[in-house]
Coordinates of C-alpha atoms in Angstrom, one line a residue:
X1 CA -95.4 -21.3 143.4
X2 CA -92.9 -18.5 143.3
X3 CA -89.6 -19.1 141.6
X4 CA -86.5 -16.9 141.7
X5 CA -83.6 -17.9 139.5
X6 CA -80.3 -17.5 141.2
X7 CA -78.6 -17.4 137.8
X8 CA -80.2 -15.5 135.0
X9 CA -77.5 -13.7 133.1
X10 CA -77.2 -14.4 129.4
X11 CA -76.9 -12.3 126.3
X12 CA -79.1 -13.0 123.3
X13 CA -79.6 -11.4 119.9
X14 CA -78.3 -7.8 119.8
X15 CA -81.2 -5.4 119.1
X16 CA -79.8 -4.4 115.7
X17 CA -80.2 -6.1 112.4
X18 CA -77.6 -6.6 109.7
X19 CA -78.9 -6.0 106.3
X20 CA -76.0 -7.8 104.6
X21 CA -76.4 -10.8 106.9
X22 CA -80.2 -10.9 107.0
X23 CA -80.1 -12.5 110.4
X24 CA -79.7 -12.1 114.1
X25 CA -77.5 -13.7 116.7
X26 CA -78.0 -16.9 118.7
X27 CA -80.5 -16.3 121.5
X28 CA -79.1 -17.2 124.9
X29 CA -75.8 -17.0 123.1
X30 CA -75.1 -13.8 121.1
X31 CA -73.1 -15.2 118.1
X32 CA -73.3 -12.9 115.2
X33 CA -72.4 -14.5 111.9
X34 CA -70.2 -12.4 109.7
X35 CA -68.8 -13.5 106.3
X36 CA -65.9 -11.0 106.7
X37 CA -65.0 -9.2 109.8
X38 CA -64.0 -5.5 109.6
X39 CA -62.1 -5.9 112.9
X40 CA -59.2 -8.0 114.1
X41 CA -59.4 -10.3 115.9
X42 CA -62.7 -11.5 114.4
X43 CA -63.7 -13.2 117.6
X44 CA -62.5 -13.2 121.3
X45 CA -62.5 -16.1 123.8
X46 CA -61.9 -15.5 127.5
X47 CA -61.6 -17.7 130.5
X48 CA -63.8 -17.7 133.6
X49 CA -61.7 -15.0 135.2
X50 CA -62.3 -12.5 132.4
X51 CA -59.6 -10.0 131.3
X52 CA -59.0 -7.3 128.7
X53 CA -58.9 -7.3 125.0
X54 CA -58.5 -4.9 122.0
X55 CA -60.3 -4.8 118.7
X56 CA -58.7 -3.0 115.8
X57 CA -60.5 -1.9 112.6
X58 CA -58.9 -3.0 109.4
X59 CA -59.8 0.4 107.8
X60 CA -60.3 3.8 109.3
X61 CA -64.0 4.3 108.4
X62 CA -65.1 6.3 111.4
X63 CA -66.1 3.3 113.5
X64 CA -67.7 3.6 116.9
X65 CA -69.2 1.1 119.4
X66 CA -72.9 0.8 118.6
X67 CA -74.0 -2.0 120.9
X68 CA -72.5 -4.6 123.2
X69 CA -73.5 -7.3 125.7
X70 CA -74.1 -6.0 129.3
X71 CA -71.2 -7.9 130.7
X72 CA -68.6 -6.3 128.4
X73 CA -67.2 -2.9 129.4
X74 CA -65.7 -0.3 127.0
X75 CA -62.5 0.9 128.6
X76 CA -61.2 3.3 125.9
X77 CA -60.3 3.9 122.3
X78 CA -57.3 5.2 120.3
X79 CA -57.5 5.7 116.6
X80 CA -58.8 2.5 115.0
X81 CA -58.3 0.4 118.2
X82 CA -61.0 -0.1 120.9
X83 CA -60.3 -1.5 124.4
X84 CA -62.7 -3.7 126.4
X85 CA -62.7 -5.6 129.7
X86 CA -64.8 -8.5 131.1
X87 CA -65.1 -9.5 134.8
X88 CA -65.5 -12.9 136.4
X89 CA -68.1 -15.2 134.9
X90 CA -70.4 -15.9 137.9
X91 CA -73.3 -17.1 135.8
X92 CA -72.3 -20.8 136.0
X93 CA -72.8 -21.0 132.2
X94 CA -70.7 -20.3 129.2
X95 CA -71.8 -16.9 128.0
X96 CA -71.7 -15.6 124.5
X97 CA -72.0 -12.0 123.5
X98 CA -71.1 -9.5 120.8
X99 CA -69.5 -6.0 120.4
X100 CA -71.3 -4.1 117.6
X101 CA -69.7 -1.3 115.6
X102 CA -71.2 1.3 113.2
X103 CA -69.2 3.5 110.8
X104 CA -69.9 6.9 109.4
X105 CA -71.8 5.3 106.5
X106 CA -74.1 3.6 109.0
X107 CA -72.7 0.2 108.1
X108 CA -72.6 -2.3 111.0
X109 CA -70.3 -5.2 111.9
X110 CA -70.1 -7.5 114.9
X111 CA -67.3 -9.3 116.8
X112 CA -68.3 -12.4 118.8
X113 CA -67.1 -12.7 122.5
X114 CA -67.2 -16.0 124.4
X115 CA -66.4 -16.5 128.1
X116 CA -66.1 -20.0 129.5
X117 CA -66.9 -21.3 132.9
X118 CA -65.7 -24.3 134.9
X119 CA -67.8 -27.4 134.3
X120 CA -69.9 -28.8 137.1
X121 CA -69.8 -26.0 139.6
X122 CA -72.4 -23.7 141.1
X123 CA -71.7 -20.0 140.9
X124 CA -74.9 -18.2 142.1
X125 CA -75.1 -14.7 143.2
X126 CA -74.1 -14.8 146.9
X127 CA -76.6 -12.1 147.9
X128 CA -79.7 -13.6 146.3
X129 CA -83.0 -12.7 147.9
X130 CA -86.6 -14.1 147.7
X131 CA -89.7 -12.1 148.8
X132 CA -93.0 -13.9 149.5
X133 CA -96.4 -12.8 150.6
X134 CA -97.9 -13.3 154.0
X135 CA -100.2 -16.1 152.6
X136 CA -97.4 -17.6 150.5
X137 CA -97.4 -21.4 150.4
X138 CA -94.8 -23.1 148.2
X139 CA -92.0 -21.3 146.5
X140 CA -88.9 -22.4 144.5
X141 CA -85.2 -21.5 144.5
X142 CA -83.3 -22.5 141.4
X143 CA -79.5 -23.2 141.1
X144 CA -77.4 -24.4 138.2
X145 CA -77.0 -28.1 138.2
X146 CA -73.5 -29.3 139.2
X147 CA -72.3 -32.7 137.8
X148 CA -75.8 -34.2 138.2
X149 CA -75.7 -33.6 142.0
X150 CA -78.1 -31.7 144.2
X151 CA -77.3 -30.0 147.5
X152 CA -78.5 -30.5 151.0
X153 CA -80.3 -28.0 153.2
X154 CA -78.0 -27.3 156.1
X155 CA -80.1 -24.7 157.9
X156 CA -83.4 -22.8 157.5
X157 CA -86.0 -20.8 159.5
X158 CA -88.5 -22.8 161.5
X159 CA -91.4 -21.2 159.6
X160 CA -90.0 -22.7 156.3
X161 CA -90.4 -26.4 155.4
X162 CA -88.1 -28.0 152.8
X163 CA -90.3 -30.1 150.4
X164 CA -87.6 -31.5 148.0
X165 CA -85.8 -30.9 144.7
X166 CA -86.1 -31.7 141.1
X167 CA -84.1 -31.2 137.9
X168 CA -85.4 -29.0 135.1
X169 CA -83.1 -28.6 132.0
X170 CA -79.7 -27.7 133.4
X171 CA -80.9 -26.5 136.8
X172 CA -81.9 -27.9 140.1
X173 CA -85.1 -26.6 141.6
X174 CA -85.5 -26.6 145.5
X175 CA -89.0 -26.4 146.7
X176 CA -90.0 -24.9 150.1
X177 CA -93.2 -24.1 151.9
X178 CA -93.7 -21.1 154.2
X179 CA -96.3 -20.9 157.0
X180 CA -98.8 -18.0 156.8
X181 CA -97.6 -14.9 158.5
X182 CA -100.1 -13.3 160.8
X183 CA -97.7 -10.8 162.3
X184 CA -95.0 -8.3 161.2
X185 CA -92.6 -8.8 158.2
X186 CA -90.0 -11.5 159.0
X187 CA -86.8 -12.6 157.4
X188 CA -84.7 -15.7 157.5
X189 CA -81.8 -17.4 155.6
X190 CA -81.7 -20.8 153.8
X191 CA -78.3 -22.4 153.6
X192 CA -77.7 -24.9 150.8
X193 CA -74.6 -27.1 151.0
X194 CA -73.4 -28.2 147.5
X195 CA -70.3 -30.4 147.3
X196 CA -68.8 -28.7 150.4
X197 CA -69.7 -25.2 149.4
X198 CA -72.3 -23.2 151.2
X199 CA -74.8 -20.9 149.5
X200 CA -77.3 -18.6 151.2
X201 CA -80.7 -17.4 150.1
X202 CA -82.3 -14.6 152.1
X203 CA -86.1 -15.0 152.4
X204 CA -88.4 -12.1 153.4
X205 CA -92.1 -12.7 154.1
X206 CA -94.3 -9.7 154.0
X207 CA -96.7 -8.8 156.8
X208 CA -100.4 -9.5 156.3
X209 CA -102.0 -6.5 154.6
X210 CA -105.5 -5.3 155.1
X211 CA -107.5 -4.2 152.0
X212 CA -109.7 -1.1 152.1
X213 CA -113.2 -1.6 153.5
X214 CA -115.8 -1.3 150.7
X215 CA -119.2 0.3 150.6
X216 CA -122.5 -0.9 149.3
X217 CA -121.5 -1.1 145.6
X218 CA -120.9 -4.6 144.5
X219 CA -117.5 -4.0 143.0
X220 CA -116.2 -2.7 146.3
X221 CA -117.1 -6.0 148.0
X222 CA -115.6 -8.4 145.5
X223 CA -112.2 -9.4 144.2
X224 CA -111.4 -8.5 140.5
X225 CA -110.3 -11.1 138.0
X226 CA -106.6 -10.6 137.4
X227 CA -104.5 -11.0 134.2
X228 CA -100.8 -10.4 133.8
X229 CA -99.1 -8.7 130.9
X230 CA -96.3 -10.5 129.1
X231 CA -94.2 -8.3 126.8
X232 CA -92.3 -10.5 124.3
X233 CA -89.5 -8.3 122.8
X234 CA -88.9 -9.9 119.4
X235 CA -87.9 -9.3 115.8
X236 CA -88.4 -11.1 112.5
X237 CA -84.5 -11.2 112.1
X238 CA -84.1 -12.9 115.5
X239 CA -83.4 -16.6 115.0
X240 CA -84.3 -17.7 118.5
X241 CA -87.4 -15.6 119.0
X242 CA -89.7 -18.4 117.8
X243 CA -88.6 -20.5 120.8
X244 CA -89.6 -17.7 123.1
X245 CA -93.0 -17.3 121.3
X246 CA -93.8 -21.1 121.5
X247 CA -92.7 -21.2 125.2
X248 CA -95.0 -18.3 125.9
X249 CA -97.9 -20.0 124.2
X250 CA -97.2 -23.0 126.5
X251 CA -97.3 -20.7 129.5
X252 CA -100.7 -19.4 128.3
X253 CA -102.0 -23.0 128.1
X254 CA -100.8 -23.7 131.6
X255 CA -102.6 -20.6 132.9
X256 CA -105.7 -20.3 130.7
X257 CA -106.9 -16.7 130.4
X258 CA -104.4 -15.4 132.9
X259 CA -101.7 -14.1 130.6
X260 CA -102.1 -11.3 128.0
X261 CA -99.2 -11.6 125.4
X262 CA -97.8 -8.5 123.6
X263 CA -95.4 -9.1 120.8
X264 CA -93.3 -6.0 120.6
X265 CA -91.0 -6.0 117.5
X266 CA -87.7 -4.2 117.9
X267 CA -85.3 -2.3 115.6
X268 CA -85.1 -3.5 112.0
X269 CA -88.0 -6.0 112.3
X270 CA -90.4 -6.2 109.4
X271 CA -93.2 -5.6 112.0
X272 CA -91.6 -2.8 114.0
X273 CA -94.3 -0.5 115.3
X274 CA -95.0 2.8 113.8
X275 CA -92.4 5.5 114.4
X276 CA -95.2 7.6 116.0
X277 CA -95.0 5.4 119.1
X278 CA -91.5 4.0 118.8
X279 CA -89.1 7.0 118.7
X280 CA -86.5 6.2 119.8
X281 CA -87.5 2.7 120.7
X282 CA -89.0 4.0 123.9
X283 CA -90.3 0.8 125.3
X284 CA -87.0 -1.0 124.8
X285 CA -85.2 1.9 126.4
X286 CA -87.5 1.8 129.5
X287 CA -86.4 -1.8 130.2
X288 CA -82.8 -1.6 129.0
X289 CA -83.4 -4.2 126.3
X290 CA -80.2 -4.9 124.5
X291 CA -80.6 -8.5 123.4
X292 CA -83.4 -10.7 122.0
X293 CA -85.5 -12.5 122.7
X294 CA -86.5 -11.2 126.1
X295 CA -89.7 -11.3 128.1
X296 CA -91.1 -9.0 130.8
X297 CA -93.9 -10.0 133.2
X298 CA -96.0 -7.1 134.6
X299 CA -93.1 -4.6 134.1
X300 CA -91.2 -6.3 137.0
X301 CA -90.0 -9.8 136.2
X302 CA -87.4 -10.8 133.6
X303 CA -87.7 -14.0 131.4
X304 CA -84.5 -14.5 129.5
X305 CA -83.7 -16.5 126.4
X306 CA -83.0 -19.9 127.9
X307 CA -82.0 -22.7 125.5
X308 CA -84.6 -25.0 127.2
X309 CA -88.1 -23.9 126.2
X310 CA -89.5 -25.4 129.4
X311 CA -87.4 -23.1 131.5
X312 CA -88.8 -20.1 129.6
X313 CA -92.3 -21.4 130.2
X314 CA -91.5 -22.1 133.9
X315 CA -90.3 -18.6 134.6
X316 CA -93.2 -17.0 132.7
X317 CA -95.7 -18.9 134.8
X318 CA -93.7 -18.1 138.0
X319 CA -93.7 -14.4 137.2
X320 CA -97.5 -14.4 136.8
X321 CA -98.0 -16.3 140.0
X322 CA -95.6 -14.1 141.9
X323 CA -97.5 -11.0 140.9
X324 CA -100.7 -12.6 142.2
X325 CA -99.0 -13.7 145.4
X326 CA -97.5 -10.3 146.3
X327 CA -99.8 -7.7 144.7
X328 CA -103.5 -7.9 145.3
X329 CA -105.4 -6.6 142.2
X330 CA -106.6 -3.1 142.8
X331 CA -108.2 -2.2 139.4
X332 CA -111.1 -3.7 137.5
X333 CA -111.5 -2.9 133.8
X334 CA -114.6 -2.5 131.7
X335 CA -114.4 -1.4 128.0
X336 CA -116.4 -1.0 124.8
X337 CA -114.8 -0.4 121.4
X338 CA -116.4 0.4 118.1
X339 CA -115.6 1.3 114.5
X340 CA -116.8 4.2 112.4
X341 CA -115.2 3.7 109.1
X342 CA -111.5 3.5 109.8
X343 CA -111.8 5.2 113.2
X344 CA -111.6 3.0 116.3
X345 CA -113.0 4.4 119.5
X346 CA -112.6 2.8 122.9
X347 CA -114.5 3.8 126.0
X348 CA -112.9 2.5 129.2
X349 CA -114.2 2.4 132.8
X350 CA -111.8 1.7 135.6
X351 CA -112.9 0.6 139.1
X352 CA -110.0 1.5 141.5
X353 CA -110.0 0.2 145.0
X354 CA -106.8 1.8 146.4
X355 CA -105.9 5.5 146.1
X356 CA -102.6 6.4 144.4
X357 CA -100.8 7.0 141.1
X358 CA -101.7 5.0 138.1
X359 CA -101.1 4.9 134.3
X360 CA -103.4 3.5 131.6
X361 CA -102.2 2.3 128.2
X362 CA -104.5 1.3 125.3
X363 CA -102.8 -0.5 122.4
X364 CA -104.0 -2.0 119.2
X365 CA -102.6 -5.4 118.4
X366 CA -103.0 -7.7 115.5
X367 CA -103.2 -11.5 115.1
X368 CA -102.6 -13.7 112.1
X369 CA -100.0 -11.7 110.3
X370 CA -98.2 -13.9 107.8
X371 CA -94.6 -12.6 107.4
X372 CA -91.1 -13.9 107.3
X373 CA -89.3 -15.0 110.4
X374 CA -85.8 -16.2 110.9
X375 CA -86.2 -19.6 112.6
X376 CA -82.8 -21.2 113.3
X377 CA -80.7 -20.9 110.2
X378 CA -83.3 -20.1 107.6
X379 CA -86.2 -17.8 107.1
X380 CA -89.8 -19.1 107.2
X381 CA -91.8 -16.8 104.8
X382 CA -95.1 -18.2 106.1
X383 CA -94.6 -17.7 109.8
X384 CA -97.8 -16.6 111.6
X385 CA -97.2 -13.7 114.0
X386 CA -99.8 -13.1 116.8
X387 CA -100.3 -10.4 119.5
X388 CA -98.2 -7.9 117.4
X389 CA -98.1 -4.3 118.7
X390 CA -99.4 -2.1 115.9
X391 CA -100.3 1.3 117.4
X392 CA -101.1 3.1 120.6
X393 CA -104.3 5.0 121.4
X394 CA -102.5 6.5 124.5
X395 CA -98.9 7.5 125.1
X396 CA -96.7 4.4 124.8
X397 CA -95.5 5.0 128.4
X398 CA -99.1 5.3 129.5
X399 CA -101.4 8.2 130.4
X400 CA -101.0 9.1 134.1
X401 CA -103.9 9.6 136.4
X402 CA -104.4 9.8 140.2
X403 CA -107.1 8.7 142.6
X404 CA -107.3 10.8 145.8
X405 CA -109.4 8.3 147.8
X406 CA -110.2 4.6 147.9
X407 CA -113.0 3.2 145.7
X408 CA -113.0 5.7 142.8
X409 CA -114.4 5.1 139.3
X410 CA -112.6 6.6 136.3
X411 CA -113.8 6.9 132.7
X412 CA -111.7 7.5 129.6
X413 CA -112.4 7.7 125.8
X414 CA -109.6 7.1 123.2
X415 CA -109.8 7.0 119.5
X416 CA -107.4 6.4 116.5
X417 CA -107.5 6.2 112.8
X418 CA -106.7 2.6 111.8
X419 CA -104.4 2.2 108.7
X420 CA -105.9 0.5 105.7
X421 CA -103.4 -2.4 105.8
X422 CA -104.5 -3.5 109.3
X423 CA -107.0 -6.4 109.1
X424 CA -110.0 -5.2 111.2
X425 CA -111.2 -8.7 112.0
X426 CA -107.8 -9.6 113.5
X427 CA -107.4 -6.5 115.7
X428 CA -107.6 -6.5 119.5
X429 CA -107.8 -3.7 122.0
X430 CA -105.2 -4.3 124.7
X431 CA -105.7 -2.3 127.9
X432 CA -103.3 -2.4 130.9
X433 CA -103.2 -0.4 134.0
X434 CA -100.0 0.3 135.9
X435 CA -99.8 1.1 139.6
X436 CA -96.9 2.6 141.7
X437 CA -95.5 0.2 144.3
X438 CA -96.2 2.9 146.9
X439 CA -95.9 1.5 150.4
X440 CA -95.9 -2.0 149.0
X441 CA -92.6 -3.9 148.9
X442 CA -90.9 -3.2 145.6
X443 CA -90.1 -6.7 144.3
X444 CA -88.4 -6.7 140.9
X445 CA -86.8 -9.9 139.6
X446 CA -83.9 -10.3 137.2
X447 CA -80.8 -8.6 135.8
X448 CA -82.8 -5.9 134.0
X449 CA -85.4 -5.3 136.7
X450 CA -83.3 -2.9 138.7
X451 CA -83.6 -0.5 135.8
X452 CA -87.4 -0.5 135.8
X453 CA -89.6 2.4 136.8
X454 CA -91.7 2.5 140.0
X455 CA -94.8 1.2 138.2
X456 CA -95.9 -2.4 137.7
X457 CA -98.9 -3.8 135.8
X458 CA -101.9 -4.2 138.2
X459 CA -104.3 -5.6 135.7
X460 CA -105.0 -5.9 132.0
X461 CA -107.4 -7.2 129.4
X462 CA -107.4 -7.8 125.6
X463 CA -110.6 -8.1 123.5
X464 CA -111.4 -8.2 119.8
X465 CA -111.8 -4.6 118.4
X466 CA -115.4 -3.6 118.1
X467 CA -116.6 -5.7 121.1
X468 CA -117.3 -5.2 124.8
X469 CA -115.7 -6.6 128.0
X470 CA -117.6 -6.4 131.2
X471 CA -116.2 -6.0 134.7
X472 CA -115.0 -9.5 135.7
X473 CA -114.7 -10.9 139.2
X474 CA -112.5 -13.6 140.6

């Protein structure tokens, strides 16, 4: 099933830590607890229609805006006073965020901002779109639940059948089924009537694509086994990040051996990656990550910090299934890694069916790291961290390569010196290959997705360091 949330906006923990507070903000909220605020007012509350507000420093210490939630706009500053504006709240949920300041001594402080929303109303994006493959069967559309009521389907294309709806957490999920498309790309509109209000969802079904014709080699005749990459942007100071981690584990159980998790620790985390690969937080910058926790499926699908863990799991699973529905796997991966003292060497063979531009990233991750983790209101000093990004054997953004014709084989060798504090028996070699969308429809889902580059993850694999993975078929 493919699911596209009509409402996904929410701010989580700012990607900064507060050494005095030793904590993060509330995921899916954004509250930052401060014993004493350096600004007045110390918090701001706005109605659904938004408005403007000023924040004034109590002392002139060279303050500047360091971070903020995406839905808050800086409109100006004069002396110790900073001006901001907030637009209409169209998320259908109360949203909580922060404005973060830093002074000339690198001290940080935060002001909480809360914007309410009318209870029991739907406020989806009026221009929401769903894209499905030519062979797509069932897909879902999700709206915020209104006063326990679900809507009715007023109109839809003949090639789409309405199956029914169900409630998950605070949302209503409408399930549809599309017929196979044997012709050109087609579009249609679904109209949902909710309490007298009409909402539209534009559905595009891609034309049936033809894969390149193989030759006598076995790999050109068979479909590769596909796995999706899930990047969990996290931090040890993030009090809601354990919920994202447990929801991700639940998604992995629902789709066994189909999801490769990567725990990427952000600024100020005890497990932040080496500065050799993280200056200046390059992976976070690529995706515009400003709040935690946040998940990215295959570099193209957002999973935000919902309060309900089952919703996080649902969207993680949906993102994986959408990749498989829309983007046939082009690359098969075979790899062998070995140790010589502290040096780790990885030999990688790629089997590429479709010509084009690609990138390969090889990362070393570690499981079983026992370290502190803020979990709710207190730190758990015995929290077990898995899938933690430790170092890269390639450029963090990937090493680019190009195939000039269909059905090419590519071979690479990478090596790195492993720091002595890494536990060799707990290390994994994570390999993922990105592909440009090219002539394929560019389907990117979520508030952050519009900022992503033109690459998505075509396939990936993670194996214990010092072992071999053979080419795997579907």
